[in-house]
Amino acid sequence: MVNAVIERFQRLDAAFSERASKGERLYGRFSALACISSSESAETLTERSFQIRDRMNEGLGTWRSPGRAMRLVFSAALAASNRSADNFFTARAALNERRRERGCRSLSHGGSCAALALVVAGGEANQIDNFFDILDEITLPWWRRVPAREDVLAAAFAALGDTPEYARAKLDKARQALRSAGVPGHHVEGAAQEICLGPIDPGELAAAWTSLNTAVRGRPVLRNGVGKTGLAVLASRGRGPEIADKLVTSFEAVRALRPRPSGQVAARLAMRLAQAQTGTSQPHAAARDLAAILAAQAAVIAAVAGSTAAVAAAT
């Protein structure tokens, strides 16, 4: 029997693939993933996503970030959250205006990542000062910083109504749980910034971390594609053997898609599908969807880099 989450992803993927241009197909896959937590039909979500994308193209023009293809993924997250392009534009403009007034650092992608995270997590423009206060509290030294990830996390915390101190405490708790579980140090921060929004049981995380690593040991594509950070994120849900089975099932389903995703992209999609099967509830699902968007950006870069390397090798 096909898992319900995988079956829904397949329907969404088919719907986006039917509408997307050839250059948008990879983005369409991550758009489908961003819609997976919504209960509406694949056809309704796809239609709304493309309507929002068209409106975003009008409002952003040619040069503003995000790029034209990535706007489809942003639009899908908005569609799944029953938010509009105008909600996004309002938040983006307010964030940038307040940033200038406060003299803060530039926001990633011209404030687009923060605006999207705030909007899809149910936030409003009156929470923007709290966003900047939280961002100041959780910002890492420049040599360790991933600005887009910090922007997304601060916006999600702000939308939840958390104080800067509470946000920092939740992030520190996640870091400590990951370190205690044995997650390698350079993978702790990325995983902590994603899992800190939800409940964490350090004991279950440690057991799941061990069993997940054992499960992927003989599967190089999963181990390399999902990576230690991805495994740590999955381990935060506990039930290691069960999550490992979901990861393998998800990977097999993704590899069966046509056109077939590359190994790295397939593994990242599988990781997010396995995560979706853990039943993460809103508003934490919003952070998962935003993580999928950031993963899409990384996947596209990896795909382009791989193609470039192949051409160089051939010549």
PDB file of N, CA, C and O in Angstrom, residues 179-233:
ATOM      1  N   ARG A 179      24.339  17.810  20.511  1.00  0.00           N
ATOM      2  CA  ARG A 179      25.710  17.490  20.940  1.00  0.00           C
ATOM      3  C   ARG A 179      25.715  16.248  21.825  1.00  0.00           C
ATOM      4  O   ARG A 179      26.580  15.369  21.690  1.00  0.00           O
ATOM      5  N   SER A 180      24.751  16.179  22.742  1.00  0.00           N
ATOM      6  CA  SER A 180      24.680  15.029  23.647  1.00  0.00           C
ATOM      7  C   SER A 180      24.398  13.731  22.898  1.00  0.00           C
ATOM      8  O   SER A 180      24.827  12.654  23.325  1.00  0.00           O
ATOM      9  N   ALA A 181      23.692  13.834  21.771  1.00  0.00           N
ATOM     10  CA  ALA A 181      23.382  12.652  20.971  1.00  0.00           C
ATOM     11  C   ALA A 181      24.576  12.166  20.165  1.00  0.00           C
ATOM     12  O   ALA A 181      24.558  11.051  19.640  1.00  0.00           O
ATOM     13  N   GLY A 182      25.613  13.007  20.055  1.00  0.00           N
ATOM     14  CA  GLY A 182      26.796  12.623  19.297  1.00  0.00           C
ATOM     15  C   GLY A 182      26.837  13.160  17.882  1.00  0.00           C
ATOM     16  O   GLY A 182      27.673  12.732  17.076  1.00  0.00           O
ATOM     17  N   VAL A 183      25.962  14.115  17.555  1.00  0.00           N
ATOM     18  CA  VAL A 183      25.983  14.727  16.224  1.00  0.00           C
ATOM     19  C   VAL A 183      27.283  15.525  16.083  1.00  0.00           C
ATOM     20  O   VAL A 183      27.626  16.302  16.982  1.00  0.00           O
ATOM     21  N   PRO A 184      28.027  15.328  14.983  1.00  0.00           N
ATOM     22  CA  PRO A 184      29.285  16.075  14.801  1.00  0.00           C
ATOM     23  C   PRO A 184      29.071  17.575  14.892  1.00  0.00           C
ATOM     24  O   PRO A 184      28.055  18.110  14.426  1.00  0.00           O
ATOM     25  N   GLY A 185      30.038  18.269  15.487  1.00  0.00           N
ATOM     26  CA  GLY A 185      29.892  19.678  15.811  1.00  0.00           C
ATOM     27  C   GLY A 185      29.499  20.564  14.660  1.00  0.00           C
ATOM     28  O   GLY A 185      28.657  21.462  14.809  1.00  0.00           O
ATOM     29  N   HIS A 186      30.086  20.353  13.461  1.00  0.00           N
ATOM     30  CA  HIS A 186      29.801  21.262  12.359  1.00  0.00           C
ATOM     31  C   HIS A 186      28.448  21.005  11.715  1.00  0.00           C
ATOM     32  O   HIS A 186      28.040  21.738  10.814  1.00  0.00           O
ATOM     33  N   HIS A 187      27.719  19.988  12.188  1.00  0.00           N
ATOM     34  CA  HIS A 187      26.350  19.747  11.716  1.00  0.00           C
ATOM     35  C   HIS A 187      25.310  20.201  12.740  1.00  0.00           C
ATOM     36  O   HIS A 187      24.121  20.229  12.428  1.00  0.00           O
ATOM     37  N   VAL A 188      25.763  20.551  13.924  1.00  0.00           N
ATOM     38  CA  VAL A 188      24.832  20.863  15.011  1.00  0.00           C
ATOM     39  C   VAL A 188      24.021  22.120  14.713  1.00  0.00           C
ATOM     40  O   VAL A 188      22.798  22.136  14.887  1.00  0.00           O
ATOM     41  N   GLU A 189      24.677  23.173  14.246  1.00  0.00           N
ATOM     42  CA  GLU A 189      23.983  24.461  14.115  1.00  0.00           C
ATOM     43  C   GLU A 189      22.852  24.396  13.092  1.00  0.00           C
ATOM     44  O   GLU A 189      21.741  24.859  13.349  1.00  0.00           O
ATOM     45  N   GLY A 190      23.129  23.816  11.907  1.00  0.00           N
ATOM     46  CA  GLY A 190      22.093  23.732  10.885  1.00  0.00           C
ATOM     47  C   GLY A 190      20.892  22.942  11.350  1.00  0.00           C
ATOM     48  O   GLY A 190      19.733  23.334  11.124  1.00  0.00           O
ATOM     49  N   ALA A 191      21.144  21.815  12.026  1.00  0.00           N
ATOM     50  CA  ALA A 191      20.043  20.991  12.524  1.00  0.00           C
ATOM     51  C   ALA A 191      19.309  21.699  13.660  1.00  0.00           C
ATOM     52  O   ALA A 191      18.077  21.682  13.724  1.00  0.00           O
ATOM     53  N   ALA A 192      20.058  22.344  14.564  1.00  0.00           N
ATOM     54  CA  ALA A 192      19.431  23.019  15.706  1.00  0.00           C
ATOM     55  C   ALA A 192      18.498  24.121  15.239  1.00  0.00           C
ATOM     56  O   ALA A 192      17.399  24.297  15.786  1.00  0.00           O
ATOM     57  N   GLN A 193      18.900  24.876  14.220  1.00  0.00           N
ATOM     58  CA  GLN A 193      18.076  25.976  13.752  1.00  0.00           C
ATOM     59  C   GLN A 193      16.778  25.482  13.118  1.00  0.00           C
ATOM     60  O   GLN A 193      15.814  26.230  13.025  1.00  0.00           O
ATOM     61  N   GLU A 194      16.768  24.237  12.693  1.00  0.00           N
ATOM     62  CA  GLU A 194      15.532  23.706  12.115  1.00  0.00           C
ATOM     63  C   GLU A 194      14.640  23.030  13.150  1.00  0.00           C
ATOM     64  O   GLU A 194      13.421  23.151  13.103  1.00  0.00           O
ATOM     65  N   ILE A 195      15.232  22.304  14.102  1.00  0.00           N
ATOM     66  CA  ILE A 195      14.405  21.512  15.016  1.00  0.00           C
ATOM     67  C   ILE A 195      13.978  22.269  16.262  1.00  0.00           C
ATOM     68  O   ILE A 195      13.087  21.808  16.989  1.00  0.00           O
ATOM     69  N   CYS A 196      14.567  23.436  16.523  1.00  0.00           N
ATOM     70  CA  CYS A 196      14.304  24.114  17.794  1.00  0.00           C
ATOM     71  C   CYS A 196      12.872  24.631  17.917  1.00  0.00           C
ATOM     72  O   CYS A 196      12.431  24.952  19.019  1.00  0.00           O
ATOM     73  N   LEU A 197      12.136  24.713  16.821  1.00  0.00           N
ATOM     74  CA  LEU A 197      10.755  25.192  16.889  1.00  0.00           C
ATOM     75  C   LEU A 197       9.809  24.160  17.487  1.00  0.00           C
ATOM     76  O   LEU A 197       8.731  24.500  17.954  1.00  0.00           O
ATOM     77  N   GLY A 198      10.187  22.904  17.438  1.00  0.00           N
ATOM     78  CA  GLY A 198       9.305  21.843  17.913  1.00  0.00           C
ATOM     79  C   GLY A 198       9.786  21.241  19.224  1.00  0.00           C
ATOM     80  O   GLY A 198      10.854  21.595  19.747  1.00  0.00           O
ATOM     81  N   PRO A 199       9.015  20.299  19.783  1.00  0.00           N
ATOM     82  CA  PRO A 199       9.425  19.626  21.024  1.00  0.00           C
ATOM     83  C   PRO A 199      10.613  18.703  20.777  1.00  0.00           C
ATOM     84  O   PRO A 199      10.727  18.099  19.707  1.00  0.00           O
ATOM     85  N   ILE A 200      11.504  18.617  21.750  1.00  0.00           N
ATOM     86  CA  ILE A 200      12.706  17.789  21.617  1.00  0.00           C
ATOM     87  C   ILE A 200      12.851  16.933  22.858  1.00  0.00           C
ATOM     88  O   ILE A 200      12.841  17.446  23.985  1.00  0.00           O
ATOM     89  N   ASP A 201      12.995  15.621  22.657  1.00  0.00           N
ATOM     90  CA  ASP A 201      13.288  14.697  23.745  1.00  0.00           C
ATOM     91  C   ASP A 201      14.726  14.225  23.541  1.00  0.00           C
ATOM     92  O   ASP A 201      15.001  13.445  22.621  1.00  0.00           O
ATOM     93  N   PRO A 202      15.682  14.692  24.356  1.00  0.00           N
ATOM     94  CA  PRO A 202      17.093  14.352  24.127  1.00  0.00           C
ATOM     95  C   PRO A 202      17.363  12.850  24.085  1.00  0.00           C
ATOM     96  O   PRO A 202      18.180  12.383  23.281  1.00  0.00           O
ATOM     97  N   GLY A 203      16.682  12.078  24.940  1.00  0.00           N
ATOM     98  CA  GLY A 203      16.903  10.637  24.950  1.00  0.00           C
ATOM     99  C   GLY A 203      16.454   9.977  23.660  1.00  0.00           C
ATOM    100  O   GLY A 203      17.168   9.137  23.083  1.00  0.00           O
ATOM    101  N   GLU A 204      15.269  10.332  23.186  1.00  0.00           N
ATOM    102  CA  GLU A 204      14.766   9.772  21.933  1.00  0.00           C
ATOM    103  C   GLU A 204      15.615  10.209  20.750  1.00  0.00           C
ATOM    104  O   GLU A 204      15.851   9.445  19.818  1.00  0.00           O
ATOM    105  N   LEU A 205      16.081  11.459  20.792  1.00  0.00           N
ATOM    106  CA  LEU A 205      16.922  11.957  19.709  1.00  0.00           C
ATOM    107  C   LEU A 205      18.215  11.145  19.626  1.00  0.00           C
ATOM    108  O   LEU A 205      18.638  10.754  18.526  1.00  0.00           O
ATOM    109  N   ALA A 206      18.838  10.892  20.762  1.00  0.00           N
ATOM    110  CA  ALA A 206      20.098  10.145  20.771  1.00  0.00           C
ATOM    111  C   ALA A 206      19.921   8.730  20.216  1.00  0.00           C
ATOM    112  O   ALA A 206      20.725   8.259  19.404  1.00  0.00           O
ATOM    113  N   ALA A 207      18.853   8.052  20.643  1.00  0.00           N
ATOM    114  CA  ALA A 207      18.599   6.691  20.151  1.00  0.00           C
ATOM    115  C   ALA A 207      18.297   6.688  18.657  1.00  0.00           C
ATOM    116  O   ALA A 207      18.775   5.834  17.905  1.00  0.00           O
ATOM    117  N   ALA A 208      17.505   7.662  18.213  1.00  0.00           N
ATOM    118  CA  ALA A 208      17.144   7.747  16.797  1.00  0.00           C
ATOM    119  C   ALA A 208      18.364   8.085  15.945  1.00  0.00           C
ATOM    120  O   ALA A 208      18.514   7.569  14.828  1.00  0.00           O
ATOM    121  N   TRP A 209      19.242   8.938  16.455  1.00  0.00           N
ATOM    122  CA  TRP A 209      20.454   9.301  15.728  1.00  0.00           C
ATOM    123  C   TRP A 209      21.316   8.062  15.461  1.00  0.00           C
ATOM    124  O   TRP A 209      21.790   7.842  14.343  1.00  0.00           O
ATOM    125  N   THR A 210      21.458   7.210  16.462  1.00  0.00           N
ATOM    126  CA  THR A 210      22.257   5.996  16.304  1.00  0.00           C
ATOM    127  C   THR A 210      21.626   5.037  15.303  1.00  0.00           C
ATOM    128  O   THR A 210      22.299   4.520  14.398  1.00  0.00           O
ATOM    129  N   SER A 211      20.335   4.801  15.418  1.00  0.00           N
ATOM    130  CA  SER A 211      19.667   3.843  14.532  1.00  0.00           C
ATOM    131  C   SER A 211      19.589   4.346  13.096  1.00  0.00           C
ATOM    132  O   SER A 211      19.700   3.566  12.147  1.00  0.00           O
ATOM    133  N   LEU A 212      19.404   5.641  12.905  1.00  0.00           N
ATOM    134  CA  LEU A 212      19.357   6.197  11.549  1.00  0.00           C
ATOM    135  C   LEU A 212      20.705   6.054  10.847  1.00  0.00           C
ATOM    136  O   LEU A 212      20.769   5.697   9.670  1.00  0.00           O
ATOM    137  N   ASN A 213      21.774   6.337  11.557  1.00  0.00           N
ATOM    138  CA  ASN A 213      23.097   6.199  10.960  1.00  0.00           C
ATOM    139  C   ASN A 213      23.394   4.758  10.592  1.00  0.00           C
ATOM    140  O   ASN A 213      24.007   4.477   9.555  1.00  0.00           O
ATOM    141  N   THR A 214      22.936   3.837  11.415  1.00  0.00           N
ATOM    142  CA  THR A 214      23.103   2.416  11.098  1.00  0.00           C
ATOM    143  C   THR A 214      22.306   2.043   9.853  1.00  0.00           C
ATOM    144  O   THR A 214      22.780   1.313   8.983  1.00  0.00           O
ATOM    145  N   ALA A 215      21.106   2.572   9.731  1.00  0.00           N
ATOM    146  CA  ALA A 215      20.218   2.233   8.613  1.00  0.00           C
ATOM    147  C   ALA A 215      20.757   2.714   7.273  1.00  0.00           C
ATOM    148  O   ALA A 215      20.536   2.052   6.245  1.00  0.00           O
ATOM    149  N   VAL A 216      21.429   3.850   7.243  1.00  0.00           N
ATOM    150  CA  VAL A 216      21.898   4.390   5.959  1.00  0.00           C
ATOM    151  C   VAL A 216      23.343   4.016   5.655  1.00  0.00           C
ATOM    152  O   VAL A 216      23.861   4.383   4.594  1.00  0.00           O
ATOM    153  N   ARG A 217      23.979   3.265   6.539  1.00  0.00           N
ATOM    154  CA  ARG A 217      25.394   2.967   6.371  1.00  0.00           C
ATOM    155  C   ARG A 217      25.687   2.266   5.038  1.00  0.00           C
ATOM    156  O   ARG A 217      26.693   2.526   4.395  1.00  0.00           O
ATOM    157  N   GLY A 218      24.790   1.392   4.620  1.00  0.00           N
ATOM    158  CA  GLY A 218      25.017   0.667   3.368  1.00  0.00           C
ATOM    159  C   GLY A 218      24.375   1.314   2.165  1.00  0.00           C
ATOM    160  O   GLY A 218      24.302   0.697   1.096  1.00  0.00           O
ATOM    161  N   ARG A 219      23.919   2.528   2.299  1.00  0.00           N
ATOM    162  CA  ARG A 219      23.262   3.235   1.193  1.00  0.00           C
ATOM    163  C   ARG A 219      23.975   4.572   0.971  1.00  0.00           C
ATOM    164  O   ARG A 219      23.557   5.604   1.500  1.00  0.00           O
ATOM    165  N   PRO A 220      25.034   4.590   0.168  1.00  0.00           N
ATOM    166  CA  PRO A 220      25.849   5.801  -0.009  1.00  0.00           C
ATOM    167  C   PRO A 220      25.059   7.016  -0.490  1.00  0.00           C
ATOM    168  O   PRO A 220      25.334   8.137  -0.060  1.00  0.00           O
ATOM    169  N   VAL A 221      24.084   6.810  -1.372  1.00  0.00           N
ATOM    170  CA  VAL A 221      23.342   7.950  -1.895  1.00  0.00           C
ATOM    171  C   VAL A 221      22.553   8.626  -0.777  1.00  0.00           C
ATOM    172  O   VAL A 221      22.511   9.854  -0.675  1.00  0.00           O
ATOM    173  N   LEU A 222      21.928   7.827   0.068  1.00  0.00           N
ATOM    174  CA  LEU A 222      21.179   8.398   1.190  1.00  0.00           C
ATOM    175  C   LEU A 222      22.122   9.077   2.176  1.00  0.00           C
ATOM    176  O   LEU A 222      21.873  10.191   2.623  1.00  0.00           O
ATOM    177  N   ARG A 223      23.208   8.386   2.489  1.00  0.00           N
ATOM    178  CA  ARG A 223      24.131   8.927   3.493  1.00  0.00           C
ATOM    179  C   ARG A 223      24.728  10.255   3.027  1.00  0.00           C
ATOM    180  O   ARG A 223      24.786  11.222   3.771  1.00  0.00           O
ATOM    181  N   ASN A 224      25.151  10.299   1.757  1.00  0.00           N
ATOM    182  CA  ASN A 224      25.788  11.507   1.247  1.00  0.00           C
ATOM    183  C   ASN A 224      24.771  12.588   0.883  1.00  0.00           C
ATOM    184  O   ASN A 224      25.024  13.769   1.042  1.00  0.00           O
ATOM    185  N   GLY A 225      23.614  12.167   0.355  1.00  0.00           N
ATOM    186  CA  GLY A 225      22.620  13.143  -0.080  1.00  0.00           C
ATOM    187  C   GLY A 225      21.881  13.788   1.075  1.00  0.00           C
ATOM    188  O   GLY A 225      21.695  15.004   1.107  1.00  0.00           O
ATOM    189  N   VAL A 226      21.449  12.972   2.034  1.00  0.00           N
ATOM    190  CA  VAL A 226      20.743  13.505   3.198  1.00  0.00           C
ATOM    191  C   VAL A 226      21.732  14.206   4.121  1.00  0.00           C
ATOM    192  O   VAL A 226      21.460  15.291   4.638  1.00  0.00           O
ATOM    193  N   GLY A 227      22.881  13.590   4.318  1.00  0.00           N
ATOM    194  CA  GLY A 227      23.916  14.196   5.136  1.00  0.00           C
ATOM    195  C   GLY A 227      23.632  14.089   6.629  1.00  0.00           C
ATOM    196  O   GLY A 227      22.527  13.739   7.054  1.00  0.00           O
ATOM    197  N   LYS A 228      24.641  14.381   7.410  1.00  0.00           N
ATOM    198  CA  LYS A 228      24.508  14.303   8.867  1.00  0.00           C
ATOM    199  C   LYS A 228      23.507  15.317   9.408  1.00  0.00           C
ATOM    200  O   LYS A 228      22.778  15.047  10.359  1.00  0.00           O
ATOM    201  N   THR A 229      23.458  16.496   8.781  1.00  0.00           N
ATOM    202  CA  THR A 229      22.493  17.500   9.239  1.00  0.00           C
ATOM    203  C   THR A 229      21.073  16.997   9.034  1.00  0.00           C
ATOM    204  O   THR A 229      20.217  17.101   9.924  1.00  0.00           O
ATOM    205  N   GLY A 230      20.801  16.439   7.845  1.00  0.00           N
ATOM    206  CA  GLY A 230      19.470  15.906   7.562  1.00  0.00           C
ATOM    207  C   GLY A 230      19.099  14.764   8.481  1.00  0.00           C
ATOM    208  O   GLY A 230      17.958  14.675   8.967  1.00  0.00           O
ATOM    209  N   LEU A 231      20.047  13.874   8.763  1.00  0.00           N
ATOM    210  CA  LEU A 231      19.769  12.756   9.671  1.00  0.00           C
ATOM    211  C   LEU A 231      19.478  13.270  11.083  1.00  0.00           C
ATOM    212  O   LEU A 231      18.614  12.734  11.780  1.00  0.00           O
ATOM    213  N   ALA A 232      20.195  14.305  11.495  1.00  0.00           N
ATOM    214  CA  ALA A 232      19.950  14.876  12.818  1.00  0.00           C
ATOM    215  C   ALA A 232      18.556  15.484  12.905  1.00  0.00           C
ATOM    216  O   ALA A 232      17.862  15.349  13.920  1.00  0.00           O
ATOM    217  N   VAL A 233      18.126  16.148  11.834  1.00  0.00           N
ATOM    218  CA  VAL A 233      16.778  16.721  11.798  1.00  0.00           C
ATOM    219  C   VAL A 233      15.738  15.611  11.911  1.00  0.00           C
ATOM    220  O   VAL A 233      14.773  15.712  12.687  1.00  0.00           O
TER     221      VAL A 233
END
